[in-house]
Each structure stands twice: as C-alpha cells, then as structure tokens.
Coordinates of C-alpha atoms in Angstrom, one line a residue:
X911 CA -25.9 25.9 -52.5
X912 CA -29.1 23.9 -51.1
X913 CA -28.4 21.7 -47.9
X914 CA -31.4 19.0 -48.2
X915 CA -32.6 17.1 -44.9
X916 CA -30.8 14.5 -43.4
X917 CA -32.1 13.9 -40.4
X918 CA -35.6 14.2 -41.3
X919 CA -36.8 11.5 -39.4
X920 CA -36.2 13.5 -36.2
X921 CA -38.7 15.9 -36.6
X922 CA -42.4 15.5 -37.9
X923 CA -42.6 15.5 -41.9
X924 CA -45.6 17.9 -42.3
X925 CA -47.0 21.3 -40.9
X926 CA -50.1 19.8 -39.0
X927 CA -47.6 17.7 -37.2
X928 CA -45.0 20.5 -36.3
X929 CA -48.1 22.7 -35.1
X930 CA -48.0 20.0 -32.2
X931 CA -44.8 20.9 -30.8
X932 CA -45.5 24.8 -30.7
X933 CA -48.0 26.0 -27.9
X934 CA -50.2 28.9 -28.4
X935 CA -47.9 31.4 -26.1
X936 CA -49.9 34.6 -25.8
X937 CA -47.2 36.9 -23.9
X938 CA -44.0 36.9 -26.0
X939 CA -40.6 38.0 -24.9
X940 CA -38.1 39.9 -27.2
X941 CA -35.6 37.0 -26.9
X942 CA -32.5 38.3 -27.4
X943 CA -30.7 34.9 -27.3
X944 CA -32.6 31.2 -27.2
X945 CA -31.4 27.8 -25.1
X946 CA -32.8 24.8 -27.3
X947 CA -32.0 20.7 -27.3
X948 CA -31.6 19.4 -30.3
X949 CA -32.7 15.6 -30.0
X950 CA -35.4 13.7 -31.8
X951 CA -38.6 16.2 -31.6
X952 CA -40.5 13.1 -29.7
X953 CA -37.6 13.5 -26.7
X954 CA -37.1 17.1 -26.8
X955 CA -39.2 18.7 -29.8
X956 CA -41.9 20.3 -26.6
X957 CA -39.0 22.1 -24.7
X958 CA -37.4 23.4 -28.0
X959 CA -41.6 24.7 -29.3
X960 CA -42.0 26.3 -26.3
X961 CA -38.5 28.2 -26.2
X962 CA -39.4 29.4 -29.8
X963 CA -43.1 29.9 -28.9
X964 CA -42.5 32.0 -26.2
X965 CA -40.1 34.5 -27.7
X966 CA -41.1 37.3 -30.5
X967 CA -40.4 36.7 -33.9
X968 CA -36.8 37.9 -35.2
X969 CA -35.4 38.5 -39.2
X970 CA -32.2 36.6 -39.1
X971 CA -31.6 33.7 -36.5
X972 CA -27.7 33.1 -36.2
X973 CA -28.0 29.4 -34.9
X974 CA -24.9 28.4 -33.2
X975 CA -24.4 24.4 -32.7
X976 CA -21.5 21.8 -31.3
X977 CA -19.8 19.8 -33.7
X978 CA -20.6 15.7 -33.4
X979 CA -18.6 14.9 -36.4
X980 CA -15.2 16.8 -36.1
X981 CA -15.3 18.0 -39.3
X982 CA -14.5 21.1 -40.7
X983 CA -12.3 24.3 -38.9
X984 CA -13.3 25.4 -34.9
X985 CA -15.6 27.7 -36.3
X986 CA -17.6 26.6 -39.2
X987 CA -20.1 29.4 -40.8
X988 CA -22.3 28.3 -43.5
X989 CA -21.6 29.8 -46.9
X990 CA -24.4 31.4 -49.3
X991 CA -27.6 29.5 -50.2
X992 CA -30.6 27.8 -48.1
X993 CA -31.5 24.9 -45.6
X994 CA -34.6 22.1 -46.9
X995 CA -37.3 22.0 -43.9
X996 CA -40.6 20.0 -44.4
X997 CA -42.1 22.9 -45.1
X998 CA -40.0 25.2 -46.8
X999 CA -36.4 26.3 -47.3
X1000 CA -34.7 28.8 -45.0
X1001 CA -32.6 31.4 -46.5
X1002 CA -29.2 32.1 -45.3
X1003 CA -28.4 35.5 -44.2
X1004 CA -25.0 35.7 -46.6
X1005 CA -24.8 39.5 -46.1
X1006 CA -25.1 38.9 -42.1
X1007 CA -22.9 36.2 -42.3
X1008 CA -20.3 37.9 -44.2
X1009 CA -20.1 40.2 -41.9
X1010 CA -19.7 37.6 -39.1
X1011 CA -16.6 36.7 -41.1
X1012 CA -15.0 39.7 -41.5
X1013 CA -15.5 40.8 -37.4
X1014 CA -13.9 37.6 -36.4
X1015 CA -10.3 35.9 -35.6
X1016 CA -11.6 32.5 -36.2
X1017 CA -14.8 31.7 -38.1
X1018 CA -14.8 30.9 -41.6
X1019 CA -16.9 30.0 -44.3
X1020 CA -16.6 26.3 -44.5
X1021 CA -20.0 23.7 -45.4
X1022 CA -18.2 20.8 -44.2
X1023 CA -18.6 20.8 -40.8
X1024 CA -22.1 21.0 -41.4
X1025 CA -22.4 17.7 -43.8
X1026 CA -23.7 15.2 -41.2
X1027 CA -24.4 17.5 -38.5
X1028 CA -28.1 17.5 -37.1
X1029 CA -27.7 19.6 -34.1
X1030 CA -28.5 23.0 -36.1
X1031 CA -30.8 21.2 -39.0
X1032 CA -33.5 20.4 -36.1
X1033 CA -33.9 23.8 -34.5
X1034 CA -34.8 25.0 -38.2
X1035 CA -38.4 23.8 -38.8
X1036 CA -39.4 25.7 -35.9
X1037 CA -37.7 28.6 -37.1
X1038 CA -39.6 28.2 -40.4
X1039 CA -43.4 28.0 -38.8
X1040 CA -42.8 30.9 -36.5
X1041 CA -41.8 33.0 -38.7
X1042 CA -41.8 31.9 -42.8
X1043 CA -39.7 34.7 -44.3
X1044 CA -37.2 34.6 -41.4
X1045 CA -33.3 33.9 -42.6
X1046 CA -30.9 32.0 -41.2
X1047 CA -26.8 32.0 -40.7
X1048 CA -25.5 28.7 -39.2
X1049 CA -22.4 28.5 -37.2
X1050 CA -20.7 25.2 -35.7
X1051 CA -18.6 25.0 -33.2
X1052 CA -15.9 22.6 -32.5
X1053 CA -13.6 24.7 -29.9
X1054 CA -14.7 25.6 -26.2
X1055 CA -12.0 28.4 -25.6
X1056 CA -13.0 31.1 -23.5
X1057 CA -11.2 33.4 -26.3
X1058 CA -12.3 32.0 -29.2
X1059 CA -16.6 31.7 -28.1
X1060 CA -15.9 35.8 -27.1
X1061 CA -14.3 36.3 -30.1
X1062 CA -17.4 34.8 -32.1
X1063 CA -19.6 36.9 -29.5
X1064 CA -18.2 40.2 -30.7
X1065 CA -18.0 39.2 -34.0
X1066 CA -21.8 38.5 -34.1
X1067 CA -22.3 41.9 -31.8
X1068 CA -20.2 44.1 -34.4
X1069 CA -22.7 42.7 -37.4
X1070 CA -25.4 43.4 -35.7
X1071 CA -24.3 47.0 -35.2
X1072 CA -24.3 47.3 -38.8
X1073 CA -28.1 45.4 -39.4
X1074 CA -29.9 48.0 -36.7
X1075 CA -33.2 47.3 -39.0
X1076 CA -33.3 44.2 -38.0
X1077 CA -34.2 42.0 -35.1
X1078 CA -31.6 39.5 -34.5
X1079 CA -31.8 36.3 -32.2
X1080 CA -28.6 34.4 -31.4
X1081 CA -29.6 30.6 -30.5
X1082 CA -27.6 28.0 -28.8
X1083 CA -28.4 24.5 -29.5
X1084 CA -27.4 22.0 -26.9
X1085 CA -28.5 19.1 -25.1
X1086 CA -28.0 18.7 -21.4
X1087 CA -26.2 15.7 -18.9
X1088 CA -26.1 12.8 -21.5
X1089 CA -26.8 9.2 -20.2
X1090 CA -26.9 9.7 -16.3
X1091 CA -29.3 8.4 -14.5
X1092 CA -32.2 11.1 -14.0
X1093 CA -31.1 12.0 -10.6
X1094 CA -27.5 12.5 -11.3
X1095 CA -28.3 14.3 -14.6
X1096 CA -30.6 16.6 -12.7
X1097 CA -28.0 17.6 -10.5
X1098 CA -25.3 18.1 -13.2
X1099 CA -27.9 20.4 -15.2
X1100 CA -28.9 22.7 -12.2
X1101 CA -25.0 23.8 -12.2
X1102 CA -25.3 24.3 -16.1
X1103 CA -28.3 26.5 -16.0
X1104 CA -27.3 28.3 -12.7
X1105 CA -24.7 29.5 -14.7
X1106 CA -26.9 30.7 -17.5
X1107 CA -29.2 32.1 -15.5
X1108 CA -26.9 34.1 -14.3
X1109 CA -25.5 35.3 -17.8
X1110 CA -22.3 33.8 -16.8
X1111 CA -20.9 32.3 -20.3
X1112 CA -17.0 32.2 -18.3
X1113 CA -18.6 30.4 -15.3
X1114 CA -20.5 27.8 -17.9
X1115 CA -16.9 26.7 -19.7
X1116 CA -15.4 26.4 -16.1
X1117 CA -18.4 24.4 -14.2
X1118 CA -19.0 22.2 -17.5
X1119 CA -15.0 21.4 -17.5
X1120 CA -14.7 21.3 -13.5
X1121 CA -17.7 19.0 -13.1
X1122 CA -17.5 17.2 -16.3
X1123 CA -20.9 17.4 -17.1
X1124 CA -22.0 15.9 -20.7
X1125 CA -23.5 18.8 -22.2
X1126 CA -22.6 19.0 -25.9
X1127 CA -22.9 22.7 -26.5
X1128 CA -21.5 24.4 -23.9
X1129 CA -19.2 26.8 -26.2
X1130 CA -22.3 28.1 -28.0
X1131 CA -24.4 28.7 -25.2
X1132 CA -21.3 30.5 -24.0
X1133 CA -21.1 32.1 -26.8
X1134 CA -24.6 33.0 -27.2
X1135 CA -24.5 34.6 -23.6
X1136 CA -21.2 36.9 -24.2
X1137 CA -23.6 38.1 -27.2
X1138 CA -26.5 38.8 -25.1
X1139 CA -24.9 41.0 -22.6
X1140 CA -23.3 42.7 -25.6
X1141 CA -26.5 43.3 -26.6
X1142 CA -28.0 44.9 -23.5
X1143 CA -29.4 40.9 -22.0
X1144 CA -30.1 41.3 -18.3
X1145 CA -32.4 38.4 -17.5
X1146 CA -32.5 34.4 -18.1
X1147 CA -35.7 32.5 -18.2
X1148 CA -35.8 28.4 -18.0
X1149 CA -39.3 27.8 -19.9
X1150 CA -39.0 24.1 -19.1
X1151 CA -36.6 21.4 -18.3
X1152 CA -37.5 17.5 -19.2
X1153 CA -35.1 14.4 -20.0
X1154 CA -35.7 11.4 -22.5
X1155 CA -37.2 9.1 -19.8
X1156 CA -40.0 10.8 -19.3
X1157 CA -40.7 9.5 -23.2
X1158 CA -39.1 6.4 -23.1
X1159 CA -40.2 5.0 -19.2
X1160 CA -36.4 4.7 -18.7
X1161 CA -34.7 6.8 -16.2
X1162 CA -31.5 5.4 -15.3
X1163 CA -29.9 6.5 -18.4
X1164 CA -31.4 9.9 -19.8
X1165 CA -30.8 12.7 -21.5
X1166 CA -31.3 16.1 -20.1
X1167 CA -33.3 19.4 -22.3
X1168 CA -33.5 22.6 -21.3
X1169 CA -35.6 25.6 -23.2
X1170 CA -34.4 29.3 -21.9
X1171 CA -34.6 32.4 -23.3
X1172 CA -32.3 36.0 -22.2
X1173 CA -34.1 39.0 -22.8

C-alpha cells in the first residue's frame, strides 16, 4: 500500500527547495522525542527544519499526529507499505509497527484516519532529507485521555525494548494557539510549553483543557513525553517559537509553532 501526496502544495516540490528550510546545525542532540508544527512550510516549515536539524539522525521515526478529519478509530496506526515525498518514498516500519499493535489496548491498524490527514504527511519530507533510508510508522490520534496517550506511550516503549539496534525518535506534530491575536496566543503557548519543558505530558492535557488553549495535538505531544521519560528523557529544549503573522503581516489572528526537542 503507497499513500501518494495530497497536500503537496504545503511544502516545496523539489530538494533544492526543502534544503532551505533545514539549517546547517553543527552540534546535534540525540533527540529522543521531537515538537514540530505542521502548517504550510512558508508559516511554519523554519521552526519544523530546525527541530529536525538540530537532532541526530534516528532508523525508524514513529510520527504521532491529531486527527482533523475524525475518521477512522482513537488510535489510528498505519498498516504496511510507504508514504510519496517530493523526493522519495518513506518506508513504514511494519515490523515496529506491529509491535506497537500488539503492546497496546487501543491502537489499531486502520489507513483511514490517515486519508485526508496532512498533519503527519508534512513532517515527512524533512524526515526524508535528513536521513534517506530512515523508516517511518505513523500513528493518529483522535482521543486525548490521559489513559489511552500512556497506554500508546508504553506501547511504543515496550517495541522499542525489543528494536535495541535501533535508534528510535518519537515525534509529536502539533500546532500551537490557533487564531488569537499574537499577544493572547503567546500567552496561551508559554503554559503549553511550560508544561513540556517540564516533561509533564499529565500537566499538558490538564492546562490545554483548563485554559482552553487551541492547540491541536496536545494528546501526541502528551504521548510523546510519557515515551520519553520511559525512555530515560530528562531535558526539553524550545529551538524556536514563531506564529503565521510574522509571514503574513497579520497579527491579530495567528497561529502559533513551536520546535522542541527532549533528550
């Protein structure tokens, strides 16, 4: 099974122009999970090549994204086959993901969910130029249970117990505040990241819920964090923090990115 672009006129269509949204980053960090928007590449494509420029190469990325659509079950993985970038396909890790399966309560294979979705498709061309024979498994999330992201967490923790060869990278995709003027969005992010920064996936759910902030992937990010301390994490880096209007010249409505690796 082959999923073929469909939101290809998000990113840039040719390596030349992807190589302009990845800096030369010298000092790399073992990333053990990533924090990276998933918006248009001209809004958010220089917070997302920084994140992945910044962190050392893995094998398998599991890339876990919110569900726009609805479709599909709560937890969505991928079945066997490969994702269409503009410059080259990405494997998926069926032996990984399997695995993923078989540790968890609630993810199942399903390729629905991931139809129309864009917020996992994006963060895969990067994936692709930093690291060409790197495979993929792709998980979306519909739920934002407490028990059900932890449940995911272990699962992934548990298969990667059983891939020790292999450097694994869990990454969230998420945007920030949506639509808020700049100020207030600012304001509503800082809580969000305070959280992350302090590897707190339970205290992300509550002050996203309590606060109502508009940030779309909150469950995988919380998700993504459970795994990292799993995992050994004991530190969270923001890289860089920027909004649409700083694009489009208009701040009272924005959208908020944020690029953050744990290590």
């Amino acid at each position: 099974m082959k999923r073929t672009m469909r939101f290809k006129n998000w990113y840039p269509n040719n390596a030349e122009e992807i190589e302009n949204y990845i800096p030369d980053v010298q000092k790399k960090k073992h990333a053990i999970g990533i924090v990276s928007p998933h918006a248009g590449w001209i809004y958010s494509g220089m917070t997302a090549g920084t994140t992945y420029a910044s962190s050392q190469i893995c094998d398998t990325y599991v890339i876990l994204c919110p569900s726009h659509t609805g479709l599909g079950p709560e937890i969505s993985i991928y079945p066997a086959g490969s994702w269409e970038t503009p410059i080259g396909d990405l494997e998926i890790d069926y032996e990984f993901a399997k695995l993923i399966a078989l540790n968890s309560k609630f993810a199942e294979f399903d390729d629905t969910a991931h139809i129309m979705e864009h917020s996992l498709e994006v963060q895969l061309p990067f994936i692709k130029k930093i690291n060409p024979s790197a495979k993929i498994v792709s998980i979306c999330m519909k739920t934002y249970e407490y028990k059900k992201c932890m449940d995911l967490a272990e699962a992934i923790y548990k298969a990667s117990n059983e891939y020790l060869s292999k450097k694994i990278c869990v990454v969230a995709s998420t945007d920030m505040s949506h639509y808020s003027n700049a100020a207030i969005a600012k304001i509503c992010d800082d809580l969000a990241i305070k959280e992350i920064m302090q590897l707190d996936g339970k205290g992300l759910l509550e002050v996203v819920e309590e606060r109502n902030i508009s940030m779309c992937g909150a469950s995988p990010v919380a998700a993504m964090l459970f795994y990292s301390k799993l995992a050994g994490a004991k530190k969270a880096e923001l890289l860089r923090y920027s909004n649409s209007g700083e694009v489009s010249g208009d701040f009272s409505e924005v959208v908020g990115y944020a690029g953050m690796i744990i290590y």
